[in-house]
Coordinates of C-alpha atoms in Angstrom, one line a residue:
M1 CA -0.1 -0.1 -0.1
G2 CA 1.3 3.4 -1.0
N3 CA 2.1 6.2 1.4
L4 CA -1.0 8.6 1.6
V5 CA 1.3 11.5 2.7
D6 CA 4.5 12.2 0.4
R7 CA 8.1 13.0 2.4
T8 CA 7.3 17.4 1.6
G9 CA 4.0 16.5 3.8
E10 CA 1.6 17.3 0.6
A11 CA -1.0 14.5 -0.3
P12 CA -0.5 12.6 -3.3
S13 CA -2.5 13.3 -6.6
S14 CA -3.3 12.7 -10.1
P15 CA -1.5 14.5 -13.0
G16 CA -5.2 16.3 -14.1
T17 CA -4.7 17.5 -10.6
R18 CA -1.5 18.6 -10.3
R19 CA -2.1 20.4 -13.6
A20 CA -4.6 22.6 -12.5
A21 CA -3.2 23.3 -9.2
S22 CA 0.0 24.2 -11.3
R23 CA -2.6 26.4 -13.1
A24 CA -3.8 28.3 -10.0
G25 CA -0.3 29.0 -9.0
D26 CA 0.1 30.8 -11.9
K27 CA -3.1 32.6 -11.4
V28 CA -1.6 33.3 -7.8
P29 CA 2.1 33.7 -7.6
G30 CA 3.0 32.4 -4.1
A31 CA 0.0 31.1 -3.5
R32 CA 1.3 27.4 -2.6
S33 CA 4.2 28.2 -1.5
R34 CA 2.3 30.5 1.5
Q35 CA 0.0 27.3 2.2
S36 CA 2.6 25.5 2.9
D37 CA 4.0 27.7 5.4
V38 CA 1.1 28.0 7.1
L39 CA 0.3 24.0 7.0
R40 CA 3.6 22.9 8.0
S41 CA 5.3 26.1 10.3
A42 CA 3.6 25.3 13.5
P43 CA 3.4 21.5 13.2
L44 CA 7.7 21.1 12.0
R45 CA 8.4 23.5 14.8
I46 CA 7.1 21.0 17.2
L47 CA 8.8 17.9 15.3
V48 CA 11.9 19.5 15.4
L49 CA 11.6 20.7 19.0
G50 CA 10.8 16.9 20.1
V51 CA 13.1 15.2 18.0
C52 CA 15.4 17.3 19.7
A53 CA 13.5 16.5 23.1
S54 CA 13.8 12.7 22.2
A55 CA 17.9 13.1 21.3
C56 CA 18.9 14.2 25.1
A57 CA 16.2 11.6 26.7
A58 CA 18.4 8.9 28.1
V59 CA 17.4 8.6 31.9
D60 CA 20.9 8.7 33.2
P61 CA 20.2 9.8 37.1
S62 CA 24.4 9.9 37.8
A63 CA 24.2 13.8 38.5
S64 CA 20.6 13.5 41.2
W65 CA 22.6 10.5 42.8
Q66 CA 26.0 12.6 43.5
H67 CA 23.3 15.1 44.9
V68 CA 22.1 12.6 47.5
Q69 CA 25.8 12.2 48.4
G70 CA 26.5 15.7 48.1
L71 CA 23.4 16.4 51.1
A72 CA 24.2 13.1 53.4
R73 CA 27.8 13.7 53.7
P74 CA 27.8 16.3 56.0
A75 CA 25.3 13.9 58.2
T76 CA 27.0 11.2 58.0
G77 CA 30.4 11.2 57.5
A78 CA 30.4 8.7 55.1
T79 CA 29.6 7.8 51.5
P80 CA 26.5 5.9 50.7
V81 CA 26.9 3.5 47.7
W82 CA 24.1 2.5 45.3
Q83 CA 24.8 -0.5 43.7
R84 CA 23.6 -0.8 40.2
S85 CA 25.0 -3.3 38.7
E86 CA 26.2 -7.0 40.0
A87 CA 30.1 -5.3 39.7
D88 CA 28.9 -2.5 41.9
A89 CA 27.7 -5.5 44.3
S90 CA 30.9 -7.4 44.0
A91 CA 32.6 -4.3 45.5
A92 CA 30.8 -3.1 48.0
S93 CA 30.7 -6.6 49.2
E94 CA 35.1 -6.7 49.5
E95 CA 35.1 -3.1 50.6
A96 CA 32.6 -4.4 53.7
R97 CA 34.5 -7.8 54.1
L98 CA 37.6 -5.0 54.2
L99 CA 36.2 -2.4 56.8
L100 CA 34.9 -5.2 59.2
A101 CA 38.6 -7.7 58.8
D102 CA 39.6 -6.7 62.0
G103 CA 36.8 -5.7 63.9
M104 CA 34.7 -3.2 64.1
T105 CA 34.7 0.5 64.8
R106 CA 31.1 2.4 65.3
E107 CA 32.5 4.7 62.7
A108 CA 33.0 1.3 60.2
A109 CA 29.7 -0.3 60.9
V110 CA 28.3 3.7 59.7
R111 CA 30.0 3.1 56.5
V112 CA 29.2 -0.6 56.3
A113 CA 25.3 0.4 56.5
L114 CA 25.4 2.4 53.1
L115 CA 27.0 -0.1 51.6
S116 CA 25.0 -2.8 52.3
N117 CA 21.8 -1.8 53.8
P118 CA 18.5 -3.9 51.6
S119 CA 16.4 -1.8 52.4
L120 CA 18.0 1.5 51.4
Q121 CA 19.2 0.3 47.8
A122 CA 15.8 -0.1 47.6
T123 CA 15.4 3.3 47.6
F124 CA 18.2 4.3 45.9
E125 CA 16.6 3.1 42.8
E126 CA 13.6 5.7 43.6
V127 CA 15.8 8.2 42.1
G128 CA 15.7 6.7 38.9
I129 CA 12.4 6.2 38.8
A130 CA 12.0 9.9 39.4
Q131 CA 14.7 10.6 36.8
A132 CA 12.7 8.4 34.6
D133 CA 9.5 10.9 35.7
L134 CA 11.8 13.9 34.9
V135 CA 12.5 13.0 31.3
Q136 CA 8.9 12.1 30.7
A137 CA 7.8 15.2 31.4
G138 CA 9.9 16.6 28.7
L139 CA 9.0 15.0 26.3
P140 CA 6.3 15.9 23.5
T141 CA 3.9 14.3 22.9
N142 CA 4.1 11.8 19.4
P143 CA 2.4 13.3 16.3
Q144 CA -0.4 11.5 15.4
L145 CA -1.4 9.9 11.3
S146 CA -5.4 9.8 10.9
A147 CA -6.0 8.1 7.8
V148 CA -9.4 6.8 5.9
P149 CA -8.3 4.6 2.5
T150 CA -11.1 2.7 0.5
L151 CA -11.0 0.3 -1.7
P152 CA -10.0 -0.1 -3.8
L153 CA -7.3 2.2 -2.9
S154 CA -7.9 5.1 -4.2
A155 CA -6.2 8.7 -3.7
G156 CA -9.0 10.5 -5.1
N157 CA -11.4 9.2 -2.6
S158 CA -9.7 9.3 1.1
A159 CA -8.7 11.1 4.0
A160 CA -5.4 11.6 5.6
A161 CA -4.2 13.9 8.4
L162 CA -0.6 14.2 10.3
L163 CA -1.3 16.4 13.2
A164 CA 1.5 17.7 15.9
F165 CA 0.4 18.8 19.4
V166 CA 0.3 22.8 19.7
S167 CA -0.4 22.2 23.0
D168 CA 2.7 20.6 24.2
L169 CA 3.7 24.3 23.4
W170 CA 2.9 25.5 26.8
L171 CA 2.1 22.1 28.6
V172 CA 5.7 20.2 28.4
P173 CA 7.1 23.4 30.1
A174 CA 4.7 23.2 32.8
R175 CA 4.6 19.8 33.5
R176 CA 8.7 19.3 33.3
D177 CA 8.1 22.1 36.1
V178 CA 6.4 20.5 38.1
A179 CA 8.4 16.8 38.1
E180 CA 11.7 19.2 38.6
A181 CA 10.5 20.1 41.6
E182 CA 8.8 16.6 42.7
M183 CA 12.9 15.1 41.4
D184 CA 14.0 18.2 44.1
A185 CA 11.8 16.7 47.3
K186 CA 12.7 12.4 46.3
I187 CA 16.2 13.4 45.6
R188 CA 16.1 14.8 49.6
R189 CA 13.8 12.0 51.1
V190 CA 16.9 9.7 49.4
A191 CA 18.8 11.5 51.4
A192 CA 17.2 11.6 54.8
A193 CA 16.7 7.6 54.0
V194 CA 21.0 7.3 53.9
V195 CA 21.0 9.7 57.0
L196 CA 18.8 7.5 59.1
T197 CA 20.4 3.8 57.8
A198 CA 23.1 5.6 59.7
S199 CA 21.7 6.9 62.6
D200 CA 20.3 3.7 62.9
A201 CA 23.4 1.4 62.6
A202 CA 25.5 3.8 65.0
K203 CA 22.5 2.9 67.5
A204 CA 22.4 -0.7 66.9
Y205 CA 26.4 -0.6 67.6
D206 CA 25.6 1.4 70.7
E207 CA 23.2 -1.3 72.1
V208 CA 25.8 -4.6 71.3
L209 CA 28.0 -2.5 73.5
Y210 CA 25.2 -1.7 76.4
R211 CA 24.1 -5.8 76.2
E212 CA 27.9 -7.0 76.3
A213 CA 28.3 -4.6 79.3
L214 CA 25.0 -5.4 80.9
L215 CA 25.8 -9.0 80.7
D216 CA 29.0 -8.6 82.3
V217 CA 27.2 -6.9 85.3
E218 CA 24.4 -9.7 85.3
R219 CA 27.5 -12.1 85.3
T220 CA 29.2 -10.4 88.2
N221 CA 25.9 -10.2 90.2
R222 CA 25.4 -13.9 89.9
D223 CA 28.5 -14.5 90.8
I224 CA 27.5 -12.8 94.0
R225 CA 24.7 -14.0 94.7
A226 CA 25.6 -17.7 94.7
E227 CA 28.4 -16.4 97.3
T228 CA 26.1 -14.4 99.3
A229 CA 23.7 -18.2 99.6
A230 CA 26.6 -20.4 99.7
R231 CA 27.8 -18.0 103.0
T232 CA 24.1 -17.6 104.2
R233 CA 24.1 -21.4 104.1
K234 CA 27.4 -22.0 105.7
Q235 CA 26.6 -19.6 108.8
L236 CA 22.6 -20.8 109.0
G237 CA 23.5 -24.3 108.9
S238 CA 21.4 -26.8 106.5
D239 CA 17.8 -25.7 107.7
P240 CA 15.6 -26.4 105.0
D241 CA 12.9 -23.9 107.0
D242 CA 15.1 -21.2 107.8
V243 CA 13.7 -18.0 105.9
A244 CA 16.8 -16.4 105.4
M245 CA 18.4 -19.3 103.5
L246 CA 15.4 -19.7 101.4
R247 CA 15.4 -15.8 100.2
T248 CA 19.2 -15.9 99.0
E249 CA 18.3 -18.8 97.6
A250 CA 15.7 -18.0 95.4
E251 CA 17.4 -14.5 94.3
A252 CA 20.4 -16.5 93.3
V253 CA 18.4 -18.6 91.1
Q254 CA 16.4 -15.5 89.7
Q255 CA 19.4 -14.1 88.8
E256 CA 20.3 -17.1 86.7
L257 CA 17.2 -15.9 84.7
V258 CA 18.2 -12.5 84.5
V259 CA 21.6 -13.4 83.2
A260 CA 20.1 -15.9 80.8
R261 CA 17.4 -12.7 79.5
A262 CA 20.7 -10.8 79.2
E263 CA 22.5 -13.2 76.8
K264 CA 18.9 -13.0 75.0
E265 CA 19.3 -9.5 74.6
L266 CA 23.0 -9.5 73.2
A267 CA 21.8 -12.3 71.1
S268 CA 18.7 -9.8 69.5
A269 CA 20.8 -6.8 69.7
R270 CA 23.7 -8.7 67.3
L271 CA 21.3 -9.8 65.0
R272 CA 20.1 -6.2 64.4
L273 CA 23.0 -4.7 64.4
A274 CA 23.8 -7.7 61.6
S275 CA 20.5 -6.5 59.9
V276 CA 21.0 -2.8 59.6
L277 CA 24.7 -4.0 58.1
G278 CA 23.1 -5.7 55.7
L279 CA 25.0 -9.2 56.6
E280 CA 23.8 -12.3 55.0
D281 CA 25.3 -14.3 58.5
P282 CA 24.8 -12.7 61.9
T283 CA 27.2 -15.6 62.8
S284 CA 29.8 -13.3 60.6
L285 CA 29.4 -9.9 62.9
P286 CA 33.4 -9.4 64.3
G287 CA 33.6 -8.4 67.5
L288 CA 32.9 -4.4 68.2
G289 CA 36.3 -2.2 69.3
D290 CA 34.7 1.1 70.7
R291 CA 34.2 1.6 74.3
F292 CA 31.4 2.0 75.5
G293 CA 31.0 5.9 77.5
P294 CA 29.2 8.4 77.5
P295 CA 29.8 11.2 74.8
P296 CA 31.5 14.6 75.0
P297 CA 28.9 17.1 75.1
D298 CA 27.7 19.1 72.2
G299 CA 26.7 22.6 73.1
W300 CA 23.5 22.5 71.5
T301 CA 20.5 25.5 72.8
T302 CA 17.1 24.7 71.8
A303 CA 16.9 28.0 70.1
G304 CA 20.5 26.8 67.9
A305 CA 19.4 23.7 67.1
V306 CA 15.6 24.7 66.3
A307 CA 16.9 27.1 63.8
F308 CA 19.8 25.0 62.4
A309 CA 17.0 22.1 61.9
L310 CA 14.6 24.3 60.0
E311 CA 18.1 25.7 57.8
Q312 CA 19.4 22.0 57.3
R313 CA 16.9 19.5 57.6
L314 CA 16.0 17.5 54.8
D315 CA 12.6 16.2 55.1
V316 CA 11.7 20.2 56.0
A317 CA 13.6 20.5 52.5
A318 CA 11.7 18.0 50.9
A319 CA 8.4 19.6 52.2
R320 CA 9.0 22.7 50.9
H321 CA 9.7 21.3 47.4
D322 CA 5.9 19.7 47.8
V323 CA 4.4 22.8 48.3
A324 CA 6.9 24.3 45.2
A325 CA 5.6 21.0 43.1
A326 CA 1.8 21.5 44.5
E327 CA 2.3 25.4 42.5
R328 CA 3.6 24.6 39.7
Q329 CA 0.5 21.9 39.4
V330 CA -1.8 24.5 39.9
A331 CA -0.5 26.4 37.1
L332 CA -0.2 23.5 35.0
E333 CA -3.8 23.2 35.6
R334 CA -5.0 26.3 34.5
R335 CA -2.8 26.1 31.2
S336 CA -4.9 22.7 30.4
V337 CA -8.0 24.5 30.2
L338 CA -8.3 23.3 26.0
G339 CA -6.8 20.2 26.5
D340 CA -5.1 19.2 23.8
V341 CA -4.7 21.2 20.9
Q342 CA -3.5 19.6 17.6
L343 CA -2.6 21.3 13.7
G344 CA -1.2 19.3 10.9
P345 CA -1.6 19.4 7.5
G346 CA -4.8 17.7 6.3
Y347 CA -5.7 16.2 2.6
T348 CA -9.3 15.1 1.4
G349 CA -10.0 13.9 -1.9
G350 CA -13.5 13.6 -3.2
L351 CA -14.6 11.4 -6.4
G352 CA -15.3 13.4 -9.3
T353 CA -13.4 16.4 -7.7
A354 CA -10.2 18.0 -7.5
D355 CA -8.4 16.8 -4.1
S356 CA -8.4 19.6 -1.6
G357 CA -6.0 20.3 1.0
G358 CA -5.2 22.3 4.6
P359 CA -4.6 22.7 7.6
A360 CA -6.5 20.2 10.3
L361 CA -7.3 21.5 13.8
Q362 CA -8.4 18.9 16.5
M363 CA -9.3 20.2 20.4
G364 CA -11.6 20.1 23.0
L365 CA -14.5 22.9 23.2
P366 CA -14.4 24.2 27.0
V367 CA -17.7 24.0 26.8
F368 CA -18.6 21.7 30.3
D369 CA -15.1 20.7 31.5
Q370 CA -13.1 23.7 31.8
N371 CA -10.6 21.6 33.6
Q372 CA -12.2 23.9 36.8
A373 CA -12.3 20.4 39.0
Q374 CA -8.7 19.4 38.5
I375 CA -7.7 23.5 38.9
A376 CA -9.8 23.3 42.4
K377 CA -8.4 19.0 43.1
A378 CA -4.9 20.9 42.5
E379 CA -5.4 24.5 44.5
F380 CA -6.9 21.8 47.9
Q381 CA -3.4 19.7 47.7
L382 CA -1.4 23.4 47.7
R383 CA -2.9 23.9 50.7
W384 CA -2.7 20.0 51.9
R385 CA 1.1 20.6 51.7
E386 CA 1.3 23.9 52.8
K387 CA -0.2 23.0 56.1
R388 CA 1.6 19.5 56.5
L389 CA 5.0 21.9 56.1
R390 CA 3.2 23.6 59.0
A391 CA 2.8 21.0 61.2
L392 CA 6.7 19.3 60.3
E393 CA 7.8 22.3 61.4
S394 CA 6.0 22.2 64.8
R395 CA 7.3 18.7 65.1
V396 CA 10.5 19.5 64.5
R397 CA 10.3 22.2 67.6
R398 CA 9.1 19.2 69.2
E399 CA 11.6 16.5 68.8
I400 CA 14.5 19.1 69.5
A401 CA 12.9 20.2 72.7
D402 CA 12.3 16.3 73.9
A403 CA 15.5 14.9 72.6
L404 CA 17.8 17.8 74.5
A405 CA 15.7 17.6 77.3
D406 CA 16.7 13.9 77.7
I407 CA 20.1 14.1 77.4
A408 CA 20.1 17.0 80.4
F409 CA 18.7 14.7 82.4
Y410 CA 20.8 10.9 81.3
R411 CA 24.0 13.5 81.5
R412 CA 23.4 14.6 84.8
H413 CA 22.5 10.7 86.0
V414 CA 26.0 9.6 84.2
E415 CA 27.7 12.6 86.1
L416 CA 26.5 12.3 89.5
Y417 CA 27.1 8.6 89.3
R418 CA 30.8 9.3 88.2
T419 CA 31.2 12.3 90.6
R420 CA 28.9 11.0 93.8
L421 CA 27.7 7.9 94.1
E422 CA 30.5 5.4 92.4
P423 CA 33.1 6.8 94.9
L424 CA 31.1 6.4 98.0
Q425 CA 29.8 2.4 96.5
V426 CA 33.4 1.6 96.3
D427 CA 34.8 3.0 99.2
A428 CA 31.5 1.2 100.9
V429 CA 32.7 -2.1 99.5
A430 CA 36.4 -1.6 100.4
R431 CA 35.3 -0.8 103.9
A432 CA 33.2 -3.9 103.8
D433 CA 35.6 -6.2 102.9
A434 CA 38.2 -5.3 105.4
A435 CA 35.6 -5.6 107.9
G436 CA 35.2 -9.1 106.3
A437 CA 38.7 -10.1 106.2
R438 CA 38.6 -9.8 110.3
D439 CA 35.5 -11.3 111.1
D440 CA 33.8 -14.0 109.2
V441 CA 30.6 -12.4 110.5
F442 CA 31.4 -9.1 108.4
L443 CA 31.3 -11.0 105.1
L444 CA 27.6 -11.0 104.2
H445 CA 27.8 -6.9 104.4
A446 CA 30.7 -7.5 101.8
L447 CA 28.4 -9.1 99.7
E448 CA 25.6 -7.0 99.9
A449 CA 27.9 -3.7 99.4
R450 CA 29.1 -5.7 96.3
Q451 CA 25.5 -6.4 95.6
E452 CA 24.8 -2.4 95.8
E453 CA 27.8 -1.7 94.1
V454 CA 26.6 -3.7 90.7
D455 CA 23.1 -1.9 91.1
G456 CA 24.6 1.3 90.5
R457 CA 26.6 -0.2 87.8
R458 CA 24.0 -1.5 86.3
G459 CA 22.0 2.0 86.7
Y460 CA 25.0 4.0 85.3
L461 CA 25.7 2.0 81.9
E462 CA 21.6 2.4 81.2
A463 CA 21.9 6.0 81.6
V464 CA 24.9 5.9 79.0
F465 CA 22.9 4.3 76.9
E466 CA 19.8 6.1 76.8
L467 CA 22.1 9.3 76.5
R468 CA 23.8 7.8 73.7
S469 CA 20.4 7.6 72.5
A470 CA 18.9 10.7 73.2
Q471 CA 21.6 12.3 71.1
Q472 CA 21.0 10.2 68.2
R473 CA 17.9 10.9 68.0
L474 CA 18.9 14.8 68.0
H475 CA 21.1 13.9 65.4
R476 CA 18.1 12.5 63.6
A477 CA 16.3 15.7 64.4
L478 CA 18.5 18.0 63.2
W479 CA 19.2 16.3 60.2
A480 CA 16.8 13.7 58.5
G481 CA 13.4 13.2 60.9
S482 CA 12.0 10.6 61.7
A483 CA 11.8 7.2 59.5
S484 CA 7.9 8.1 59.0

């Protein structure tokens, strides 16, 4: 079947028709060329723009990914790695192996998490998805060819039109503006996920350190209670009805259960750490090399921290870009009142008549649907996102105030223990031990003093862990927000 429209955009015609057209052109000099300009100017401009846009339409998220890395690096001190191929996965696995070869520090745990955490790797794919949406938003709509051939095939009794979407001239830039704002928001949300994953790794690392230290304390307490039960039995004899002996025996058994629970909680903490790091075999988790102690003061005030978070926090920045996208969506909907407008050259042939051609226009008449519902929806979404932004800014203030209050409380607890309680308990144990060495009667008092020292140590470890956890919450509140 032959083409209904030739390469010049004109419909083929019979020799007689061409002669008639030539005569008409002789009567009106330049008429045919002016008609051709009218038919082809706007559609050809759109086609040229479309071809140019298609030539640049490769989906390459490299620049957006570098932006994610740049936003996440100041908050994490490490660079995330996006595994986009088998080679990337192998390289990340080897780097993680080297980081953990000689034990694990908190810094190494964060770096491994940013290399291998499976949930984070899934989140990174959202960068590519958003990049593809951005490219798609900038592409003009494909031109449409409509044709009505007749059988037997006859150009004189057929119709054809090649229509380009003139509305793309004002709709494509508006669509791309929306997609760019959405891309900016997505970049910041992915960067926030990096910060949250790094924080999760640091907290999981601290919990393993805490559970290890706590298990040592509980085992020490178990030994003390076992010795207390043995001393009590020795002093009171083997009377099975003696209340003191029964009580110390029960406390020794109870402490065995406490140790078993501490062992279980340590195993669970190690599993959580391995999961955050993306280690497939939790038993391969190496020993931890950092000391478990209170972090140094960071010097944040509530006013300073709130101002910093409102300026730097990634989820707040993403919410602001959401507002910008909604504003641009309103503009897009207002431009879409006419819907799709198509223009291009058309041809119509009739039996026994001369062929005719001219511009073909297709558009909807905005009589009933003037896009008013979509405009209203976009305006509602804009106000919704503006209110969500204000609510988020309010939550920022609350999260920072809560974290700083907890930091102040637990730091006070730690300082009181180290400067006042611990010296008193150490002195009490030393005096009780000295008395017990002189007289067996005071041995039980010495064991009680040791139990009180262990209880104080347990409280100190818990306060240190809560202090470190509060500082992680503050870090999240400053840079990324909550996981939701």
